[in-house]
GROMACS .gro file of C-alpha atoms in nm:
model
  109
    1MET     CA    1  10.139   7.955   3.418
    2ALA     CA    2  10.474   7.925   3.597
    3LEU     CA    3  10.310   7.945   3.938
    4HIS     CA    4  10.058   7.681   3.835
    5TYR     CA    5  10.346   7.454   3.729
    6LEU     CA    6  10.518   7.503   4.065
    7VAL     CA    7  10.200   7.440   4.258
    8CYS     CA    8  10.152   7.113   4.069
    9LYS     CA    9  10.500   7.000   4.176
   10LEU     CA   10  10.404   7.013   4.546
   11HIS     CA   11  10.367   6.673   4.707
   12PHE     CA   12  10.085   6.738   4.953
   13GLU     CA   13   9.740   6.742   4.795
   14ASN     CA   14   9.581   6.971   5.058
   15GLU     CA   15   9.863   7.220   5.027
   16ARG     CA   16   9.837   7.210   4.646
   17VAL     CA   17   9.466   7.295   4.654
   18ARG     CA   18   9.515   7.572   4.909
   19LEU     CA   19   9.802   7.727   4.712
   20THR     CA   20   9.611   7.709   4.383
   21VAL     CA   21   9.310   7.890   4.529
   22SER     CA   22   9.528   8.145   4.705
   23ALA     CA   23   9.733   8.210   4.392
   24ALA     CA   24   9.420   8.312   4.207
   25TYR     CA   25   9.333   8.552   4.490
   26TYR     CA   26   9.674   8.715   4.536
   27LEU     CA   27   9.811   8.733   4.184
   28VAL     CA   28   9.632   8.983   3.965
   29LYS     CA   29   9.719   8.986   3.598
   30THR     CA   30   9.857   9.328   3.517
   31GLN     CA   31  10.003   9.448   3.195
   32ILE     CA   32  10.251   9.733   3.190
   33TYR     CA   33  10.444   9.807   2.875
   34LEU     CA   34  10.787   9.963   2.908
   35SER     CA   35  11.029  10.058   2.636
   36SER     CA   36  11.400  10.038   2.684
   37ASN     CA   37  11.567  10.370   2.756
   38GLU     CA   38  11.904  10.500   2.870
   39GLU     CA   39  11.815  10.463   3.238
   40ILE     CA   40  11.722  10.096   3.195
   41ASP     CA   41  12.028  10.031   2.978
   42PHE     CA   42  12.249  10.192   3.244
   43ARG     CA   43  12.088   9.980   3.518
   44VAL     CA   44  12.145   9.663   3.314
   45GLN     CA   45  12.514   9.750   3.290
   46GLU     CA   46  12.529   9.817   3.668
   47LEU     CA   47  12.371   9.480   3.743
   48MET     CA   48  12.601   9.301   3.501
   49ARG     CA   49  12.900   9.453   3.683
   50LEU     CA   50  12.764   9.271   3.990
   51ASN     CA   51  12.786   8.949   3.783
   52PHE     CA   52  12.417   8.917   3.699
   53LYS     CA   53  12.383   8.752   3.360
   54TYR     CA   54  12.255   8.977   3.080
   55HIS     CA   55  11.897   8.846   3.065
   56ASP     CA   56  11.864   8.840   3.445
   57ALA     CA   57  11.993   9.197   3.462
   58LEU     CA   58  11.752   9.298   3.186
   59HIS     CA   59  11.452   9.141   3.364
   60LEU     CA   60  11.548   9.300   3.695
   61ALA     CA   61  11.608   9.643   3.537
   62PHE     CA   62  11.268   9.639   3.368
   63ALA     CA   63  11.101   9.517   3.688
   64GLU     CA   64  11.264   9.803   3.881
   65ALA     CA   65  11.159  10.055   3.615
   66GLY     CA   66  10.804   9.918   3.631
   67LYS     CA   67  10.810   9.954   4.011
   68VAL     CA   68  10.691   9.600   4.068
   69ASP     CA   69  10.612   9.497   4.424
   70ILE     CA   70  10.798   9.169   4.394
   71PHE     CA   71  10.995   8.977   4.132
   72LEU     CA   72  10.913   8.606   4.150
   73THR     CA   73  11.150   8.345   4.008
   74THR     CA   74  11.238   7.980   4.058
   75ASP     CA   75  11.593   8.034   3.929
   76LYS     CA   76  11.801   7.941   4.237
   77ARG     CA   77  12.114   8.104   4.099
   78LEU     CA   78  11.929   8.433   4.043
   79LEU     CA   79  11.759   8.410   4.384
   80ASN     CA   80  12.092   8.359   4.562
   81LYS     CA   81  12.259   8.643   4.378
   82ALA     CA   82  11.963   8.875   4.440
   83GLN     CA   83  11.972   8.785   4.808
   84ASN     CA   84  12.340   8.879   4.821
   85TYR     CA   85  12.263   9.218   4.663
   86GLN     CA   86  11.923   9.284   4.822
   87LYS     CA   87  12.035   9.626   4.951
   88ILE     CA   88  12.136   9.732   4.600
   89LEU     CA   89  11.827   9.602   4.421
   90LYS     CA   90  11.526   9.832   4.415
   91ILE     CA   91  11.282   9.541   4.429
   92LYS     CA   92  11.230   9.230   4.638
   93VAL     CA   93  11.313   8.899   4.467
   94ASP     CA   94  11.159   8.577   4.596
   95ASN     CA   95  11.057   8.222   4.507
   96PRO     CA   96  10.683   8.219   4.420
   97VAL     CA   97  10.596   7.920   4.640
   98ILE     CA   98  10.786   8.055   4.942
   99TRP     CA   99  10.637   8.400   4.888
  100LEU     CA  100  10.283   8.261   4.874
  101ARG     CA  101  10.338   8.042   5.182
  102ASN     CA  102  10.457   8.351   5.374
  103ILE     CA  103  10.149   8.545   5.261
  104LEU     CA  104   9.922   8.264   5.376
  105GLN     CA  105  10.104   8.234   5.706
  106ILE     CA  106  10.065   8.606   5.774
  107GLU     CA  107   9.699   8.589   5.675
  108GLY     CA  108   9.642   8.295   5.912
  109GLU     CA  109   9.786   8.475   6.216
   0.00000   0.00000   0.00000
């Protein structure tokens, strides 16, 4: 849903259609259920000491525990902070539109 919203905000009609089709191909709906535990709670506290806000730290800690390939967000503040701490984070954090454009560019080469 969030990716669809972002795709609709693009200004170029051809690019919008290409991204919508590609999003369906690359993003597979997966459901993993994790329960909070001491390890996740500890990681949240570590991330908060790096000045991540509580909910951002919680999302990142659960994403790390779930071993996600990439954490996609449009939150510029979170993206900037994650970029500053990319060596400390156990996952890659990116903007969904930029991530998808990079995937398409690599595929087109």
